[in-house]
PDB file of C-alpha atoms in Angstrom:
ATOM      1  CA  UNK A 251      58.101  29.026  19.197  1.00 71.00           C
ATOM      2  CA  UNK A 252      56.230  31.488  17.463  1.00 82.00           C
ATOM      3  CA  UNK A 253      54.258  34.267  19.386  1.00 84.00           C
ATOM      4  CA  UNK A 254      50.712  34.004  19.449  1.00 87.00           C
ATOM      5  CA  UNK A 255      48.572  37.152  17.980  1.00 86.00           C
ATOM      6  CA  UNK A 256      47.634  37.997  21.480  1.00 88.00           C
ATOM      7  CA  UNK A 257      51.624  38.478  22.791  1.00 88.00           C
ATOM      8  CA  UNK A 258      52.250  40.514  19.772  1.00 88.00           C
ATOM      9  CA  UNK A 259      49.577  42.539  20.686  1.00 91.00           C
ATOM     10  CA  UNK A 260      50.306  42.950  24.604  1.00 91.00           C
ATOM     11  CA  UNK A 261      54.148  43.731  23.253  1.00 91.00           C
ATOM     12  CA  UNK A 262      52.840  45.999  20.937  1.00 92.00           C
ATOM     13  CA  UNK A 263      50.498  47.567  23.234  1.00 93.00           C
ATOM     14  CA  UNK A 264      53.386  47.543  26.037  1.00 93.00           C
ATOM     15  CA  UNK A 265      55.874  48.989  23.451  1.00 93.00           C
ATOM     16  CA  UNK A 266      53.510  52.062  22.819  1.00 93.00           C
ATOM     17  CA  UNK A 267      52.598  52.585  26.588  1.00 93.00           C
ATOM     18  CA  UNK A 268      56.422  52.693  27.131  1.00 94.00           C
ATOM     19  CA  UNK A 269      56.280  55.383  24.316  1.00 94.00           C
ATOM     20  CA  UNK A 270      54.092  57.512  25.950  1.00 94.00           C
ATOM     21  CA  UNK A 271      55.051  57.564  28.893  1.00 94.00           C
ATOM     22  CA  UNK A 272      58.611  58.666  27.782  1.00 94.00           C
ATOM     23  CA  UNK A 273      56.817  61.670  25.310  1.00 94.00           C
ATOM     24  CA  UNK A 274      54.679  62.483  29.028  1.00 95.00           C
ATOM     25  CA  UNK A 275      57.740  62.806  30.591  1.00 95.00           C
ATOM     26  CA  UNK A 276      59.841  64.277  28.268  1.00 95.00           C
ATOM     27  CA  UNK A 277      56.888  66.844  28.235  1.00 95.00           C
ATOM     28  CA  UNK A 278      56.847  67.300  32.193  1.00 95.00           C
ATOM     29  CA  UNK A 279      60.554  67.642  31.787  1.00 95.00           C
ATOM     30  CA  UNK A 280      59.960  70.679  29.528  1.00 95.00           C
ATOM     31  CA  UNK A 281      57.307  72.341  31.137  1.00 95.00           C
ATOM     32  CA  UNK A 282      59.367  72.285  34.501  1.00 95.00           C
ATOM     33  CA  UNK A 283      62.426  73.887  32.668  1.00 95.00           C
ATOM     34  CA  UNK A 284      60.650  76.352  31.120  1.00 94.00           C
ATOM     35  CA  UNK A 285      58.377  77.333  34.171  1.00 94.00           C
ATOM     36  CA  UNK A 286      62.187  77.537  36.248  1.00 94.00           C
ATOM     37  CA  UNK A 287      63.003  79.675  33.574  1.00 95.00           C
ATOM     38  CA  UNK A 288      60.517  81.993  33.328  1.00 95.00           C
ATOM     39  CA  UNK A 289      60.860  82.009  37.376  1.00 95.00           C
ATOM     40  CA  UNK A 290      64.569  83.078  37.244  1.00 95.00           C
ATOM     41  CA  UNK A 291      63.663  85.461  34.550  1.00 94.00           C
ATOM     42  CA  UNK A 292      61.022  86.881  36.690  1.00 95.00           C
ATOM     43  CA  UNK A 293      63.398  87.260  39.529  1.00 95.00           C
ATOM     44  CA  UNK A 294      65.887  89.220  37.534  1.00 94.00           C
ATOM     45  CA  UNK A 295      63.547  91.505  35.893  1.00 93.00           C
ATOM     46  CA  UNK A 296      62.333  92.307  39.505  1.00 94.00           C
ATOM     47  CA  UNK A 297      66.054  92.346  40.544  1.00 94.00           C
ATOM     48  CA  UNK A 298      66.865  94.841  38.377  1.00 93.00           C
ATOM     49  CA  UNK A 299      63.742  96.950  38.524  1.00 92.00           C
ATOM     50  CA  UNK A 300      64.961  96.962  42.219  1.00 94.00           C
ATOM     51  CA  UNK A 301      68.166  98.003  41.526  1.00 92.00           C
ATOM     52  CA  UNK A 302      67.263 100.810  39.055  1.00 88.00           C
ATOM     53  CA  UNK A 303      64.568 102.230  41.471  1.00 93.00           C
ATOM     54  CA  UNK A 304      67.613 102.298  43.956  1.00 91.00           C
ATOM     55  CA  UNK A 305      70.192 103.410  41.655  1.00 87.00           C
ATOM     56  CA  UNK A 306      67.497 106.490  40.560  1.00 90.00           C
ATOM     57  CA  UNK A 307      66.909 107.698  44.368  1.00 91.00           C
ATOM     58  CA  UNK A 308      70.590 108.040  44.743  1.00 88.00           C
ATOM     59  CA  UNK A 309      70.739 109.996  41.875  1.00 90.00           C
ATOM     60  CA  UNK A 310      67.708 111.986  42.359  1.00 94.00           C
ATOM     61  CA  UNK A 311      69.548 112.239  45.559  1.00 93.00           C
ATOM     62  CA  UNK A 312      73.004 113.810  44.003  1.00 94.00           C
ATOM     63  CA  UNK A 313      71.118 116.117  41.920  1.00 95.00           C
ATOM     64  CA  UNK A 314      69.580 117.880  45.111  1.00 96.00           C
ATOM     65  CA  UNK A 315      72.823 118.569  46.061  1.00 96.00           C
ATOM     66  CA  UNK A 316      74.396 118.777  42.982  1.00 96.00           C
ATOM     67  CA  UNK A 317      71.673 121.472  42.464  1.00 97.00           C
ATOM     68  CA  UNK A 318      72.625 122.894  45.966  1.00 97.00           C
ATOM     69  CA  UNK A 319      76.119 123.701  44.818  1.00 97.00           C
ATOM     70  CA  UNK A 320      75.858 125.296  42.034  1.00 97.00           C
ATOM     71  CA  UNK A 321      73.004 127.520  43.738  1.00 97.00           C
ATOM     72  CA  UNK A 322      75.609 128.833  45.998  1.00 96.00           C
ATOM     73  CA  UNK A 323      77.103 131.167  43.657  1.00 96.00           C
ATOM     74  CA  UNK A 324      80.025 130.138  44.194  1.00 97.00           C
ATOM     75  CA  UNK A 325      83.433 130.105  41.649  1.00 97.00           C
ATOM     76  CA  UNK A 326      86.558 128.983  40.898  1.00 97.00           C
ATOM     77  CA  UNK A 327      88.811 127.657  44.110  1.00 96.00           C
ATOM     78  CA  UNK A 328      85.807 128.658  46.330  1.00 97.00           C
ATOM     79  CA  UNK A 329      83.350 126.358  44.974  1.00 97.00           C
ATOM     80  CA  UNK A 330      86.332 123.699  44.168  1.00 96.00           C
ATOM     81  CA  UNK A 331      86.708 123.415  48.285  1.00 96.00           C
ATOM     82  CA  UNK A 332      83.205 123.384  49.038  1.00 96.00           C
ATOM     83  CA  UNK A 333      81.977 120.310  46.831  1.00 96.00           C
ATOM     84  CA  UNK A 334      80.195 117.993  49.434  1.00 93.00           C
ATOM     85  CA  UNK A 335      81.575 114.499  50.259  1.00 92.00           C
ATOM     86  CA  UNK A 336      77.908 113.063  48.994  1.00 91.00           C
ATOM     87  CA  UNK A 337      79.431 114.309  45.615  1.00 93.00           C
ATOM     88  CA  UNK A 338      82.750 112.923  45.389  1.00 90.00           C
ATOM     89  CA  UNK A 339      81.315 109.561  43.793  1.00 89.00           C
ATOM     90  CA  UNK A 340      80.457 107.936  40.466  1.00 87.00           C
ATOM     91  CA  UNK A 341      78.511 110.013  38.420  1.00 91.00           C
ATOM     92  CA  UNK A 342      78.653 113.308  40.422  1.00 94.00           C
ATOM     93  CA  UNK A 343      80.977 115.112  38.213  1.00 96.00           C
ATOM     94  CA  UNK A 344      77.791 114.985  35.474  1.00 95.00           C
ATOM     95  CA  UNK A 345      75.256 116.330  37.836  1.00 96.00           C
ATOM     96  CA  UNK A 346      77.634 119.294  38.674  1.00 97.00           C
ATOM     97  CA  UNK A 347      77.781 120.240  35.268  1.00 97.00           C
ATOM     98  CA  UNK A 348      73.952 119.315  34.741  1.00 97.00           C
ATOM     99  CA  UNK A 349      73.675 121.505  37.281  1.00 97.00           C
ATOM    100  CA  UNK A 350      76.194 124.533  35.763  1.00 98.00           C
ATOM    101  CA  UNK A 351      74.022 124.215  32.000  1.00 97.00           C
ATOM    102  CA  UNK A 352      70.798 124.639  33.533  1.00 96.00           C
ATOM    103  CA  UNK A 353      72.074 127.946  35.208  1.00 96.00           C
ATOM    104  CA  UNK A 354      73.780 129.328  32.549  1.00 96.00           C
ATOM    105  CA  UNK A 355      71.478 132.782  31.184  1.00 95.00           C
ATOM    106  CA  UNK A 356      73.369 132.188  27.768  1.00 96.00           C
ATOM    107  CA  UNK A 357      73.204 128.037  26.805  1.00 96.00           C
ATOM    108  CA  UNK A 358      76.338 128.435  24.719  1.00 96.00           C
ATOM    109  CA  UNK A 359      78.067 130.549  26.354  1.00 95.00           C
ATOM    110  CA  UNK A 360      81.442 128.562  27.147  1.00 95.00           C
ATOM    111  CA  UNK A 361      82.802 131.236  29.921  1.00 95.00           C
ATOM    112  CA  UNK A 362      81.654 128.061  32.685  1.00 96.00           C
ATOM    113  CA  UNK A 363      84.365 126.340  31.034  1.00 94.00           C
ATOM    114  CA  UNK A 364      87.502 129.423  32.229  1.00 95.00           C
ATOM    115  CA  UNK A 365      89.060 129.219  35.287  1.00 94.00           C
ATOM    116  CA  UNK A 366      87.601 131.717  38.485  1.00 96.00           C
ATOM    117  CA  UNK A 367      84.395 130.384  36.801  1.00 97.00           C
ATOM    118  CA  UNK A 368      83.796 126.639  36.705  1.00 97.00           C
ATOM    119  CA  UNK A 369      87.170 125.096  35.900  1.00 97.00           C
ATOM    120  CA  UNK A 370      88.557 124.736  38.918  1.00 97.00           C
ATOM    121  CA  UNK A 371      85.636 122.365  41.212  1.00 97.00           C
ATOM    122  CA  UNK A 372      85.532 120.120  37.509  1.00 97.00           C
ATOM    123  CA  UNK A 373      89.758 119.694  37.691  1.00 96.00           C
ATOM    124  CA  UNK A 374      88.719 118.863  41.419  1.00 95.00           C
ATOM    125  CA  UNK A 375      86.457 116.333  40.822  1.00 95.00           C
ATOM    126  CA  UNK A 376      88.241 114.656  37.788  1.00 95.00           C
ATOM    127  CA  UNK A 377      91.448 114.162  39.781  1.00 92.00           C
ATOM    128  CA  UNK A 378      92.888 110.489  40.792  1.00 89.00           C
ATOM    129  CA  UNK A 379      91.651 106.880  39.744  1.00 90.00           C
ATOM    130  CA  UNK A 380      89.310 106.968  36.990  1.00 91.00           C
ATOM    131  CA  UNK A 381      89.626 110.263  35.888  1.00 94.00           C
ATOM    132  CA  UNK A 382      89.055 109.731  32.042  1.00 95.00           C
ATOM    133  CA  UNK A 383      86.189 108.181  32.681  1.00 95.00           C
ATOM    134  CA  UNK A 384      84.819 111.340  34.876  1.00 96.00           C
ATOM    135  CA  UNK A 385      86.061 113.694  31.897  1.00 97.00           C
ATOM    136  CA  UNK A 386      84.421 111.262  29.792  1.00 96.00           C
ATOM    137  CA  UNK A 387      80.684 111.794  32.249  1.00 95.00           C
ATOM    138  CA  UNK A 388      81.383 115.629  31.500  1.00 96.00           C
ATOM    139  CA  UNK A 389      81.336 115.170  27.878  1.00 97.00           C
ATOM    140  CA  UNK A 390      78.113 112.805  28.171  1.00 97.00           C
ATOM    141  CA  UNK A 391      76.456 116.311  29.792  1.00 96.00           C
ATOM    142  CA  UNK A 392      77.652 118.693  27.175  1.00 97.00           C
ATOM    143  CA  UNK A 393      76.819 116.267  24.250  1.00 97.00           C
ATOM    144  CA  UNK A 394      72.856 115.814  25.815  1.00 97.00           C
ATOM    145  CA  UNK A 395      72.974 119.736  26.941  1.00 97.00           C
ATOM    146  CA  UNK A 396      73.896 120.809  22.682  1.00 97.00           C
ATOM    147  CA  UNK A 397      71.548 118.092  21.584  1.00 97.00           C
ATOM    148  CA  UNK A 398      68.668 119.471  23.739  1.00 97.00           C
ATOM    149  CA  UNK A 399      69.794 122.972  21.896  1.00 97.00           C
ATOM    150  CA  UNK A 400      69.480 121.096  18.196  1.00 96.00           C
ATOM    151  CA  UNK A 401      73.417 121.795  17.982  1.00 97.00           C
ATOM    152  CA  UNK A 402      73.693 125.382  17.370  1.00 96.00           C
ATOM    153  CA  UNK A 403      76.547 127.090  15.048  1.00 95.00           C
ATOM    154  CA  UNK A 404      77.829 130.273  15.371  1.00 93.00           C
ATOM    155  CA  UNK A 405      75.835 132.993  13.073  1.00 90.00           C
ATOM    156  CA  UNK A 406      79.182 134.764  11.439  1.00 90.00           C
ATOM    157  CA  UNK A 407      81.373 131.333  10.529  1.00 91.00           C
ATOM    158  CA  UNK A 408      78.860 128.612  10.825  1.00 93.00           C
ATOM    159  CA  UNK A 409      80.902 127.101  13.055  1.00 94.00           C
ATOM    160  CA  UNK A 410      80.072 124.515  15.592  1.00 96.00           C
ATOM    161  CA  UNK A 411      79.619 125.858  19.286  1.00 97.00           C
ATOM    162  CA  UNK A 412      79.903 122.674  20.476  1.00 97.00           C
ATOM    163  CA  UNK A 413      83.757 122.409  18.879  1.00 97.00           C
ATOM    164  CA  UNK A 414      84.258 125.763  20.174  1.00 96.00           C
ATOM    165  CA  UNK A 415      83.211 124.132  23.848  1.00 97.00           C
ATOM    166  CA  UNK A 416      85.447 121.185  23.104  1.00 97.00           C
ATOM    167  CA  UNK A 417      88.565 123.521  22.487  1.00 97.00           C
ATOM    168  CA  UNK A 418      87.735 125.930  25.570  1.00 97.00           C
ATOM    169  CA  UNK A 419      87.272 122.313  28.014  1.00 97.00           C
ATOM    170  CA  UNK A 420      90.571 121.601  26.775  1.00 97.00           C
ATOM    171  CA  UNK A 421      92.730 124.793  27.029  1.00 96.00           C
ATOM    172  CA  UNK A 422      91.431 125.106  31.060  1.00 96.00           C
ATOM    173  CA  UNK A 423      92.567 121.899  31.220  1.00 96.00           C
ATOM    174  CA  UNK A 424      89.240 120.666  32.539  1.00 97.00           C
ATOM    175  CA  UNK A 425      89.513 117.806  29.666  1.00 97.00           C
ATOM    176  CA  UNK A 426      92.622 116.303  28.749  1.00 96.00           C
ATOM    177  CA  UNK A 427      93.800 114.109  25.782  1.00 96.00           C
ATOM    178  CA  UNK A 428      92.792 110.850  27.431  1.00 96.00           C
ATOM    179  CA  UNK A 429      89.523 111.780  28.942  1.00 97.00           C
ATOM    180  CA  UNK A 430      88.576 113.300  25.130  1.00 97.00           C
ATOM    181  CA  UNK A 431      89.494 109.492  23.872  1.00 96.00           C
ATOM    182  CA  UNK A 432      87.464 107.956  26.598  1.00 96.00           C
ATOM    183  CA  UNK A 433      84.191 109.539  25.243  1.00 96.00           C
ATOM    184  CA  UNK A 434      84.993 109.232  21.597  1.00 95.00           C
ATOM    185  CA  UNK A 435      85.659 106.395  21.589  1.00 94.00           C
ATOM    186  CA  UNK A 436      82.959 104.617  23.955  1.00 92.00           C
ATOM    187  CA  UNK A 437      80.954 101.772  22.493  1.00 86.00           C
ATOM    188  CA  UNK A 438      78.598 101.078  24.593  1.00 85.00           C
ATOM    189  CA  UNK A 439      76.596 104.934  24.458  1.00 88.00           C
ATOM    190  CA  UNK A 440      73.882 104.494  21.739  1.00 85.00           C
ATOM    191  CA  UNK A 441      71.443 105.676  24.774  1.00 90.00           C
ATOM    192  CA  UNK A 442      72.846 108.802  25.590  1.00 93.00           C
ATOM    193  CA  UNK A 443      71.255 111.694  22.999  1.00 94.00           C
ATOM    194  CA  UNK A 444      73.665 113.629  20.870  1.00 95.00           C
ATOM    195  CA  UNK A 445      76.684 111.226  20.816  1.00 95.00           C
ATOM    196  CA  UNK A 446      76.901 111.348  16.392  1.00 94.00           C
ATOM    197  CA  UNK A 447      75.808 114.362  15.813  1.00 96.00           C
ATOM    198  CA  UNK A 448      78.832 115.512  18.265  1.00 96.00           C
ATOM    199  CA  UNK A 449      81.327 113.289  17.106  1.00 95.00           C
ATOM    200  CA  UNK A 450      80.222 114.854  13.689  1.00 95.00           C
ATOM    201  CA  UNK A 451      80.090 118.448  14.835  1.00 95.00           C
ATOM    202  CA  UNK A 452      83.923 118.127  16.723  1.00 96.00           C
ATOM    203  CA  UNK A 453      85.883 116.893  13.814  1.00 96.00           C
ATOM    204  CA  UNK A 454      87.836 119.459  13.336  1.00 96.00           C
ATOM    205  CA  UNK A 455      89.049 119.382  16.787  1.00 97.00           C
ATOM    206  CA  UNK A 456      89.896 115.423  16.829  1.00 97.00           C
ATOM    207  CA  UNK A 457      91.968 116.230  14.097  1.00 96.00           C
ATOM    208  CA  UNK A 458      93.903 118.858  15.828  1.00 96.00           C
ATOM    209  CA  UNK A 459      94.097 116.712  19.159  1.00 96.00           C
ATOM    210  CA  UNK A 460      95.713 113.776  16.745  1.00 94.00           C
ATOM    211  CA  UNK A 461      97.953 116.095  15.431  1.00 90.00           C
ATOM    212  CA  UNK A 462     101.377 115.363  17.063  1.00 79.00           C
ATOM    213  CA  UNK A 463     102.833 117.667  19.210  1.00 70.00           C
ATOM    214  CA  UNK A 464     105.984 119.748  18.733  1.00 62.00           C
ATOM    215  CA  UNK A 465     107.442 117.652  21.511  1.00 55.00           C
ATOM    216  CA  UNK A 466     106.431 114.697  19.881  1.00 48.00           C
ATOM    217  CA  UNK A 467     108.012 115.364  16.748  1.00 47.00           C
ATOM    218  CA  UNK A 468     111.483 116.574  18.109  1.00 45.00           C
ATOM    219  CA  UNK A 469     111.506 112.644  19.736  1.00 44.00           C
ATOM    220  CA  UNK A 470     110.529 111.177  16.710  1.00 38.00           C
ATOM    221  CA  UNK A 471     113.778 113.367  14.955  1.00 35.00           C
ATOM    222  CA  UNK A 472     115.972 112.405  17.502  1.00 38.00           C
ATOM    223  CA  UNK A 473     115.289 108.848  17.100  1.00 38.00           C
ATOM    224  CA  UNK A 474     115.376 108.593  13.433  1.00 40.00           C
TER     225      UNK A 474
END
């Protein structure tokens, strides 16, 4: 039989209430998920503001004593055995050389770099498990400490004094191969000041740490 006008029209009308409804709760559906995730984003943003409010007492922490070490006056094997426990941690080996910058009288001067002066506590707290990654934290200081200094060159050659730092680190053997590799080669450092301008200023020594070694080249005779 055929429908009557009026069943069209309840079916139609039905139909279109069915419609709506779906739209309304597809649109409830929405608003929930994006309120949830504008909760959870909330969350983490406080989360992490948390965390980095914690993270910068500890290290507003280290620096007091970081601050406190170097004020001793002490040098060399002295100051090596007298580095606090509180210091032996992530990210101590930077403050202690914060620390050694701020208190040079000279800001080039690369005599903290010899052993009896600074040397020996840095060797100290680069040893063991994750030791590139402390030379690396040393670098990070000396790269913002030029930068602040606009990257000075020496009056008579013009050369870098950063460079000249880089080759004085590594003949103390407060930096070695490795732990030079670790900071040139970080990725992940666009926020710490300095880092192109460095990498720019040190080629000259990245070539001569590629260089191969007499060593290297008697094995590479012997095998050929």
């Amino acid at each position: 039989p055929r429908k009557s006008p009026e069943e069209i029209a309840a079916e139609k009308a039905a139909a279109e209430e069915a419609k709506a409804a779906k739209k309304k709760a597809e649109e409830e559906a929405k608003a929930a998920a994006a309120a949830e995730k504008k909760k959870a984003e909330e969350e983490a943003a406080a989360a992490k503001a948390a965390a980095d409010a914690a993270a910068a007492e500890v290290t507003a922490g280290l620096k007091v004593e970081a601050d406190k070490l170097i004020a001793t006056k002490k040098v060399g094997a002295d100051l090596a055995s007298a580095v606090p426990d509180a210091l032996k941690v992530e990210g101590g080996v930077r403050l202690v050389v914060d620390a050694i910058l701020a208190s040079l009288t000279e800001p080039t001067s690369r005599d903290w770099c010899t052993k009896g002066q600074y040397a020996e506590v840095l060797i100290v707290m680069c040893k063991g498990k994750g030791g590139n990654k402390r030379q690396a934290e040393l670098l990070y200081s000396s790269q913002v400490h030029y930068d602040g200094l606009g990257f000075p060159k020496e009056e008579e050659t013009g050369k870098s004094l950063f460079q000249k730092m880089l080759f004085a680190l590594y003949n103390a053997d407060v930096v070695e191969d490795d732990g030079f590799d670790a900071w040139r080669n970080a990725d992940e450092d666009d926020h710490i000041p300095g880092k192109q301008k460095a990498l720019v200023q040190s080629i000259q020594f990245f070539e001569w740490l590629d260089e191969p070694s007499e060593e290297e080249d008697e094995e590479e005779s012997d095998e050929e």
